[in-house]
Tab-separated table of C-alpha atoms in Angstrom:
chain	number	residue	atom	x	y	z
A	3	MET	CA	0.000	0.000	0.000
A	4	LYS	CA	1.262	3.463	-0.874
A	5	LYS	CA	2.311	5.796	1.936
A	6	LYS	CA	0.321	9.038	1.985
A	7	ILE	CA	2.608	12.067	2.241
A	8	CYS	CA	0.965	15.436	2.827
A	9	VAL	CA	2.984	18.392	1.505
A	10	VAL	CA	2.020	21.781	2.956
A	11	THR	CA	2.710	25.053	1.135
A	12	ALA	CA	1.766	28.604	2.149
A	13	THR	CA	3.804	30.929	-0.089
A	14	ARG	CA	4.934	31.352	-3.696
A	15	ALA	CA	8.632	30.884	-2.856
A	16	GLU	CA	8.004	27.803	-0.748
A	17	TYR	CA	5.974	26.131	-3.491
A	18	GLY	CA	8.751	26.743	-6.015
A	19	LEU	CA	11.116	24.827	-3.776
A	20	LEU	CA	8.679	21.997	-3.101
A	21	LYS	CA	7.471	21.501	-6.681
A	22	PRO	CA	10.112	18.916	-7.797
A	23	ILE	CA	9.534	16.901	-4.625
A	24	ILE	CA	5.761	16.949	-5.142
A	25	GLU	CA	6.187	15.784	-8.737
A	26	LYS	CA	8.553	12.949	-7.783
A	27	LEU	CA	6.314	11.803	-4.939
A	28	ALA	CA	3.379	11.749	-7.377
A	29	ALA	CA	5.407	9.696	-9.866
A	30	SER	CA	6.635	7.211	-7.251
A	31	SER	CA	5.048	3.792	-6.863
A	32	ALA	CA	5.710	4.001	-3.123
A	33	PHE	CA	3.838	7.215	-2.311
A	34	GLN	CA	0.557	9.044	-2.694
A	35	VAL	CA	0.973	12.818	-2.394
A	36	LEU	CA	-1.629	15.109	-0.828
A	37	VAL	CA	-0.966	18.816	-1.462
A	38	ALA	CA	-2.432	21.147	1.169
A	39	VAL	CA	-2.437	24.831	0.208
A	40	THR	CA	-2.831	27.638	2.742
A	41	GLY	CA	-1.704	31.144	3.697
A	42	ALA	CA	-0.820	33.726	1.057
A	43	HIS	CA	-1.561	31.274	-1.783
A	44	LEU	CA	-5.276	31.857	-1.200
A	45	SER	CA	-5.145	35.633	-0.790
A	46	PRO	CA	-6.062	38.037	-3.645
A	47	GLU	CA	-3.732	40.573	-2.001
A	48	PHE	CA	-0.775	38.268	-2.616
A	49	GLY	CA	-1.748	37.238	-6.123
A	50	LEU	CA	-3.829	34.054	-5.560
A	51	THR	CA	-0.709	32.030	-6.266
A	52	TYR	CA	-2.502	28.704	-5.803
A	53	ARG	CA	-3.382	29.173	-9.481
A	54	GLU	CA	0.275	28.640	-10.366
A	55	ILE	CA	0.106	25.243	-8.664
A	56	GLU	CA	-2.957	24.324	-10.690
A	57	ARG	CA	-1.334	25.560	-13.924
A	58	ASP	CA	1.546	23.188	-13.221
A	59	GLY	CA	-0.919	20.296	-13.325
A	60	ILE	CA	-0.608	19.534	-9.609
A	61	VAL	CA	-3.825	18.484	-7.898
A	62	ILE	CA	-4.580	20.457	-4.728
A	63	HIS	CA	-6.070	18.073	-2.195
A	64	LYS	CA	-7.174	20.765	0.280
A	65	LYS	CA	-7.302	24.559	0.464
A	66	ILE	CA	-7.064	25.755	4.057
A	67	GLU	CA	-8.049	29.396	4.628
A	68	MET	CA	-6.346	30.998	7.627
A	69	LEU	CA	-4.889	34.383	6.647
A	70	LEU	CA	-6.495	37.503	8.127
A	71	SER	CA	-6.375	40.846	6.311
A	72	SER	CA	-3.949	42.284	8.853
A	73	ASP	CA	-0.321	41.671	9.763
A	74	THR	CA	-0.265	42.882	13.356
A	75	PRO	CA	1.170	40.455	15.945
A	76	ALA	CA	-2.330	39.764	17.266
A	77	ALA	CA	-3.655	39.071	13.758
A	78	ILE	CA	-0.807	36.665	13.050
A	79	SER	CA	-1.548	34.827	16.314
A	80	LYS	CA	-5.206	34.573	15.278
A	81	SER	CA	-4.170	33.283	11.842
A	82	MET	CA	-2.016	30.650	13.509
A	83	GLY	CA	-4.988	29.636	15.662
A	84	LEU	CA	-7.201	29.239	12.595
A	85	ALA	CA	-4.476	27.222	10.879
A	86	LEU	CA	-4.027	24.947	13.897
A	87	ILE	CA	-7.760	24.206	14.075
A	88	SER	CA	-8.073	23.661	10.328
A	89	PHE	CA	-4.989	21.474	9.950
A	90	GLY	CA	-6.047	19.456	12.991
A	91	GLU	CA	-9.364	18.699	11.272
A	92	TYR	CA	-7.661	18.038	7.934
A	93	PHE	CA	-5.107	15.572	9.293
A	94	ALA	CA	-7.841	13.734	11.220
A	95	GLU	CA	-9.854	13.405	7.999
A	96	SER	CA	-7.068	12.581	5.531
A	97	VAL	CA	-4.925	10.421	7.884
A	98	PRO	CA	-1.541	10.955	6.155
A	99	ASP	CA	1.392	8.677	6.959
A	100	ALA	CA	3.705	11.707	7.117
A	101	VAL	CA	3.661	15.485	6.621
A	102	LEU	CA	6.437	17.240	4.705
A	103	LEU	CA	7.153	20.816	5.809
A	104	LEU	CA	9.721	23.313	4.589
A	105	GLY	CA	11.331	26.031	6.627
A	106	ASP	CA	10.181	28.397	9.274
A	107	ARG	CA	6.944	30.285	8.673
A	108	TYR	CA	4.203	30.677	11.275
A	109	GLU	CA	1.733	28.760	9.080
A	110	THR	CA	4.229	25.895	8.991
A	111	LEU	CA	4.517	25.927	12.782
A	112	ALA	CA	0.734	25.640	13.112
A	113	ALA	CA	0.670	22.688	10.700
A	114	ALA	CA	3.530	21.058	12.629
A	115	CYS	CA	1.661	21.396	15.928
A	116	ALA	CA	-1.445	19.826	14.401
A	117	ALA	CA	0.591	16.940	12.944
A	118	MET	CA	2.323	16.366	16.275
A	119	ASN	CA	-1.007	16.243	18.113
A	120	GLU	CA	-2.382	13.816	15.520
A	121	GLY	CA	0.695	11.561	15.813
A	122	VAL	CA	1.746	12.128	12.199
A	123	PRO	CA	5.540	11.972	11.545
A	124	ILE	CA	6.969	15.269	10.287
A	125	ILE	CA	9.624	15.491	7.566
A	126	HIS	CA	11.356	18.858	7.898
A	127	LEU	CA	13.420	20.615	5.226
A	128	HIS	CA	15.907	23.422	5.954
A	129	GLY	CA	16.259	22.837	9.690
A	130	GLY	CA	19.360	23.853	11.618
A	131	GLU	CA	19.727	27.197	9.865
A	132	THR	CA	19.971	30.586	11.553
A	133	THR	CA	18.295	33.888	10.647
A	134	GLU	CA	18.981	36.067	13.652
A	135	GLY	CA	16.874	39.030	12.519
A	136	ALA	CA	13.591	37.158	12.146
A	137	VAL	CA	11.145	35.273	14.340
A	138	ASP	CA	11.663	32.479	11.789
A	139	GLU	CA	14.717	31.499	13.855
A	140	ALA	CA	12.617	30.320	16.801
A	141	VAL	CA	9.920	28.823	14.573
A	142	ARG	CA	12.454	26.777	12.619
A	143	HIS	CA	14.066	25.277	15.724
A	144	ALA	CA	10.659	24.534	17.254
A	145	ILE	CA	9.639	22.577	14.158
A	146	THR	CA	12.946	20.700	14.307
A	147	LYS	CA	12.114	19.403	17.789
A	148	MET	CA	8.703	18.197	16.581
A	149	SER	CA	10.074	16.462	13.484
A	150	TYR	CA	10.887	12.825	12.828
A	151	LEU	CA	13.120	13.130	9.744
A	152	HIS	CA	15.405	16.070	8.998
A	153	MET	CA	16.671	17.161	5.569
A	154	ALA	CA	19.416	19.745	6.106
A	155	SER	CA	20.818	21.914	3.327
A	156	THR	CA	24.473	21.804	4.453
A	157	GLU	CA	26.652	19.576	6.610
A	158	ALA	CA	27.041	22.371	9.180
A	159	TYR	CA	23.257	22.530	9.562
A	160	ARG	CA	23.030	18.740	9.837
A	161	ARG	CA	25.478	18.869	12.743
A	162	ARG	CA	23.495	21.657	14.389
A	163	ILE	CA	20.287	19.596	14.280
A	164	ILE	CA	22.148	16.764	16.000
A	165	GLN	CA	23.454	19.302	18.528
A	166	MET	CA	19.787	20.021	19.316
A	167	GLY	CA	19.401	16.402	20.463
A	168	GLU	CA	18.097	14.779	17.271
A	169	GLU	CA	19.363	11.265	16.563
A	170	PRO	CA	22.008	11.221	13.783
A	171	ASP	CA	20.415	8.346	11.853
A	172	ARG	CA	17.370	10.532	11.173
A	173	VAL	CA	19.306	13.662	10.131
A	174	PHE	CA	20.550	13.971	6.541
A	175	CYS	CA	22.488	16.510	4.475
A	176	VAL	CA	20.657	16.687	1.138
A	177	GLY	CA	21.438	20.204	-0.140
A	178	ALA	CA	18.952	22.965	-0.926
A	179	MET	CA	16.032	22.678	-3.322
A	180	GLY	CA	16.756	26.217	-4.492
A	181	VAL	CA	20.037	25.049	-6.009
A	182	GLU	CA	18.302	22.160	-7.761
A	183	ASN	CA	15.773	24.555	-9.276
A	184	ALA	CA	18.475	26.992	-10.364
A	185	LEU	CA	20.557	24.280	-12.048
A	186	HIS	CA	17.853	22.102	-13.581
A	187	THR	CA	14.772	24.224	-14.306
A	188	LYS	CA	14.308	25.142	-17.957
A	189	LEU	CA	14.517	28.920	-17.803
A	190	MET	CA	13.370	31.572	-20.267
A	191	GLU	CA	15.542	33.187	-22.878
A	192	LYS	CA	15.964	36.896	-22.255
A	193	GLY	CA	13.619	37.922	-25.083
A	194	GLU	CA	10.931	35.546	-23.814
A	195	LEU	CA	11.324	36.949	-20.304
A	196	GLU	CA	10.969	40.523	-21.595
A	197	LYS	CA	7.756	39.595	-23.398
A	198	GLU	CA	6.407	37.784	-20.341
A	199	LEU	CA	7.171	40.673	-17.974
A	200	GLN	CA	6.283	43.365	-20.537
A	201	VAL	CA	9.517	45.248	-19.921
A	202	LYS	CA	12.608	45.817	-22.060
A	203	LEU	CA	15.727	44.660	-20.199
A	204	ASP	CA	18.084	46.710	-22.351
A	205	VAL	CA	20.007	48.315	-19.467
A	206	PRO	CA	21.548	46.890	-16.276
A	207	TYR	CA	18.813	45.799	-13.894
A	208	GLY	CA	18.454	44.480	-10.371
A	209	VAL	CA	15.948	42.058	-8.862
A	210	VAL	CA	14.637	43.476	-5.586
A	211	THR	CA	12.858	41.562	-2.819
A	212	PHE	CA	12.615	43.109	0.633
A	213	HIS	CA	10.833	41.553	3.606
A	214	PRO	CA	10.246	42.958	7.102
A	215	VAL	CA	12.800	42.069	9.779
A	216	THR	CA	10.294	40.638	12.217
A	217	LEU	CA	12.407	40.866	15.381
A	218	GLU	CA	12.892	44.615	14.913
A	219	LYS	CA	10.032	46.855	16.033
A	220	ASN	CA	8.634	49.300	13.480
A	221	SER	CA	11.711	49.119	11.234
A	222	ALA	CA	9.993	48.035	7.991
A	223	GLY	CA	9.050	51.501	6.736
A	224	ASN	CA	12.347	53.170	7.600
A	225	GLN	CA	14.415	50.397	6.024
A	226	ALA	CA	12.311	50.427	2.856
A	227	GLU	CA	12.865	54.190	2.572
A	228	GLU	CA	16.627	53.686	2.874
A	229	LEU	CA	16.479	51.067	0.117
A	230	PHE	CA	14.477	53.366	-2.154
A	231	GLY	CA	16.954	56.163	-1.518
A	232	ALA	CA	19.787	53.901	-2.632
A	233	LEU	CA	17.988	52.875	-5.826
A	234	GLU	CA	17.598	56.568	-6.706
A	235	ALA	CA	21.394	56.673	-7.144
A	236	PHE	CA	21.058	54.349	-10.164
A	237	PRO	CA	18.577	56.199	-12.421
A	238	ASP	CA	19.873	54.496	-15.572
A	239	TRP	CA	19.068	51.026	-14.209
A	240	LYS	CA	15.789	49.155	-14.143
A	241	PHE	CA	14.479	47.314	-11.099
A	242	LEU	CA	12.174	44.286	-11.029
A	243	MET	CA	10.527	44.157	-7.610
A	244	THR	CA	8.449	41.453	-5.969
A	245	LYS	CA	6.200	42.072	-2.996
A	246	ALA	CA	6.974	41.092	0.583
A	247	ASN	CA	5.570	38.009	2.318
A	248	ALA	CA	2.532	37.997	4.604
A	249	ASP	CA	4.705	38.667	7.647
A	250	LYS	CA	4.337	41.236	10.418
A	251	GLY	CA	5.003	44.542	8.680
A	252	GLY	CA	4.730	43.069	5.193
A	253	ARG	CA	1.727	45.147	4.195
A	254	VAL	CA	3.562	48.361	5.140
A	255	ILE	CA	6.381	47.461	2.762
A	256	ASN	CA	3.990	46.446	-0.008
A	257	GLN	CA	2.090	49.737	0.177
A	258	MET	CA	5.396	51.603	-0.053
A	259	LEU	CA	6.498	49.446	-2.996
A	260	GLU	CA	3.276	50.215	-4.841
A	261	SER	CA	3.699	53.940	-4.274
A	262	TYR	CA	7.362	53.888	-5.316
A	263	ALA	CA	6.655	51.891	-8.479
A	264	ARG	CA	3.895	54.313	-9.530
A	265	ARG	CA	6.341	57.219	-9.283
A	266	HIS	CA	9.262	55.614	-11.143
A	267	ASP	CA	9.231	54.548	-14.777
A	268	ASN	CA	12.316	52.333	-14.291
A	269	VAL	CA	10.559	50.123	-11.734
A	270	ARG	CA	8.235	47.152	-12.309
A	271	LEU	CA	6.438	45.653	-9.316
A	272	TYR	CA	4.943	42.129	-9.303
A	273	ASP	CA	2.774	40.350	-6.743
A	274	SER	CA	4.652	37.185	-7.643
A	275	LEU	CA	6.934	36.215	-10.499
A	276	GLY	CA	6.660	32.476	-9.931
A	277	MET	CA	9.702	30.234	-9.855
A	278	VAL	CA	10.541	30.137	-13.573
A	279	ARG	CA	10.159	33.862	-14.190
A	280	TYR	CA	11.958	34.742	-10.952
A	281	LEU	CA	14.965	32.520	-11.620
A	282	SER	CA	15.088	33.686	-15.230
A	283	ALA	CA	15.080	37.306	-14.045
A	284	VAL	CA	17.902	36.606	-11.583
A	285	ARG	CA	19.923	34.805	-14.243
A	286	TYR	CA	20.192	37.892	-16.495
A	287	SER	CA	20.332	40.522	-13.737
A	288	ARG	CA	23.305	42.587	-12.619
A	289	MET	CA	22.518	41.757	-8.992
A	290	VAL	CA	19.896	40.684	-6.455
A	291	ILE	CA	19.090	43.328	-3.842
A	292	GLY	CA	17.177	42.961	-0.569
A	293	ASN	CA	17.006	40.415	2.218
A	294	SER	CA	15.456	37.306	0.683
A	295	SER	CA	17.034	33.889	1.236
A	296	SER	CA	17.048	33.484	-2.562
A	297	GLY	CA	19.966	35.903	-2.702
A	298	LEU	CA	21.989	33.501	-0.581
A	299	ILE	CA	20.767	30.160	-1.936
A	300	GLU	CA	19.700	30.497	-5.584
A	301	ALA	CA	21.590	33.546	-6.895
A	302	PRO	CA	25.111	32.100	-6.331
A	303	SER	CA	24.310	29.272	-8.767
A	304	PHE	CA	24.116	31.894	-11.544
A	305	HIS	CA	27.255	33.726	-10.353
A	306	VAL	CA	25.050	36.758	-9.797
A	307	ALA	CA	25.968	39.203	-7.031
A	308	THR	CA	23.728	39.649	-3.985
A	309	VAL	CA	23.490	42.826	-1.929
A	310	ASN	CA	22.096	41.431	1.321
A	311	ILE	CA	20.602	44.193	3.475
A	312	GLY	CA	20.293	44.105	7.240
A	313	ASP	CA	19.915	41.261	9.723
A	314	ARG	CA	17.059	39.161	8.308
A	315	GLN	CA	19.506	36.552	6.935
A	316	LYS	CA	22.184	37.085	9.589
A	317	GLY	CA	23.853	33.801	10.538
A	318	ARG	CA	23.142	31.937	7.310
A	319	ILE	CA	26.016	30.364	5.412
A	320	ARG	CA	26.797	32.439	2.333
A	321	ALA	CA	28.856	32.279	-0.854
A	322	ASP	CA	31.545	34.785	-1.845
A	323	SER	CA	28.979	36.315	-4.212
A	324	VAL	CA	27.137	37.931	-1.271
A	325	ILE	CA	27.884	41.452	-0.026
A	326	ASP	CA	26.357	42.253	3.372
A	327	CYS	CA	25.451	45.818	4.333
A	328	ILE	CA	23.470	47.658	6.963
A	329	PRO	CA	20.010	49.006	5.994
A	330	GLU	CA	21.168	52.551	5.323
A	331	LYS	CA	21.162	54.391	2.000
A	332	THR	CA	24.898	55.093	1.776
A	333	ALA	CA	25.849	51.543	2.757
A	334	ILE	CA	23.472	50.034	0.180
A	335	ILE	CA	24.840	52.325	-2.542
A	336	GLN	CA	28.405	51.374	-1.646
A	337	ALA	CA	27.536	47.657	-1.718
A	338	MET	CA	25.868	48.008	-5.137
A	339	LYS	CA	28.902	49.837	-6.495
A	340	GLN	CA	31.253	47.213	-5.024
A	341	ALA	CA	29.285	44.482	-6.803
A	342	GLY	CA	30.178	46.114	-10.120
A	343	GLU	CA	33.897	46.579	-9.455
A	344	GLU	CA	36.390	44.346	-11.237
A	345	PRO	CA	37.970	42.692	-8.132
A	346	PHE	CA	34.538	41.589	-6.978
A	347	ARG	CA	33.504	40.487	-10.474
A	348	GLN	CA	36.537	38.182	-10.541
A	349	ARG	CA	35.614	36.768	-7.143
A	350	LEU	CA	32.037	36.360	-8.313
A	351	ALA	CA	33.043	34.264	-11.325
A	352	ALA	CA	34.854	31.783	-9.060
A	353	ALA	CA	32.253	31.700	-6.267
A	354	ALA	CA	30.936	28.257	-5.324
A	355	ASN	CA	27.437	27.672	-3.980
A	356	PRO	CA	27.671	26.108	-0.488
A	357	TYR	CA	24.144	24.670	-0.701
A	358	GLY	CA	24.790	21.539	-2.707
A	359	ASP	CA	25.007	20.051	-6.186
A	360	GLY	CA	21.380	20.200	-7.303
A	361	LYS	CA	20.385	16.561	-6.610
A	362	THR	CA	18.342	17.266	-3.487
A	363	SER	CA	14.925	15.881	-4.428
A	364	ASP	CA	16.314	12.475	-5.479
A	365	ARG	CA	18.089	12.185	-2.131
A	366	ILE	CA	14.913	13.083	-0.254
A	367	ILE	CA	12.783	10.522	-2.111
A	368	ALA	CA	15.384	7.784	-1.508
A	369	ILE	CA	15.515	8.592	2.225
A	370	LEU	CA	11.720	8.547	2.508
A	371	GLU	CA	11.561	5.164	0.783
A	372	GLU	CA	14.098	3.785	3.249
A	373	LYS	CA	12.725	5.357	6.428
A	374	LEU	CA	8.952	5.220	5.833
A	375	CYS	CA	8.276	2.194	3.624
A	376	GLY	CA	8.237	-1.315	5.045
A	377	VAL	CA	9.329	-0.167	8.492
A	378	GLU	CA	7.493	0.797	11.658
A	379	VAL	CA	7.795	4.444	12.618
A	380	ASP	CA	8.462	4.977	16.329
A	381	LEU	CA	7.685	8.542	17.369
A	382	LYS	CA	9.241	8.059	20.800
A	383	LYS	CA	12.351	10.153	20.402
A	384	HIS	CA	15.513	9.808	22.450
A	385	PHE	CA	17.504	12.957	23.144
A	386	TYR	CA	20.924	12.475	21.588
A	387	ASP	CA	23.615	13.883	23.863
A	388	ILE	CA	26.899	14.918	22.254
A	389	THR	CA	29.835	13.588	24.229
């Protein structure tokens, strides 16, 4: 009998990473995949990105509404409560043999709590990582302690999960799905991308994604203003911008992005580019600017520079293609100029991506076949002490 694996996705970026795994689970004779869609995917404000999943031919087993039209701390707590109730009901009805979760979002934490209460083993991707500027840090580690199998993106992160007391024979270094997508997805030619985005990319351009730093109070607006001030120093460039996630402070940034884009002819703002368009845009860009994890994980595979702003990604392993700077106008301008200087361009050409070789999904499927099929899962975990 096939093992039922529920895959939960709440955001556009997360789905892009999970897509190859979903497709390989669906093609496997050992598994039945149930795709549960929630969060920003179902929100008109964030582009109704569940439609991208359907366009890819993937069957959505359940749509779980939980996102309120506010991003205050109280609203996020209420959204988590709705998600916990709804996922609890869903797991009781669908009875999956395991739940596959990626990363560190609050929707993911709610799904993890529901799975734990229902006694469903959790497979966790991207555990062991650090992002010191965001509440994601605590969420990620909490999910790690609830999880049965761990798929780390680097060896250092695998060791950190073990340091947290997880048994080594259930912790694996598989690489990052973002690298697999960057290396193996059929991307658009530049002319096709221009037609798709309805913009001529005939001058240097940057791809901009900026999210709120959720452990800093009321910093979103000020930091966005500093970023905009820096972009003003490059009037001959074009900038492709994508909106922020549904995090605390995300709507403030998105309103500012909309206003800025209306006032600048060299700016194009998108609710969501989707994986193929986003990676294609990064591939031909001069640099990636902002504080998205894609600047650290995907962009190095294209030998494209990343100007990483502020503390949102602080603590994450990074390639030599990444330039870190504080969220101030002059520092961002200096980092953007440095990315174009010849010494850095030489370093960029030789930069290696520390997040793997692009064979992540095959490793994950093989591990799931070994650890879930034909064996009894024992959820009684022993704390592994490092001696």
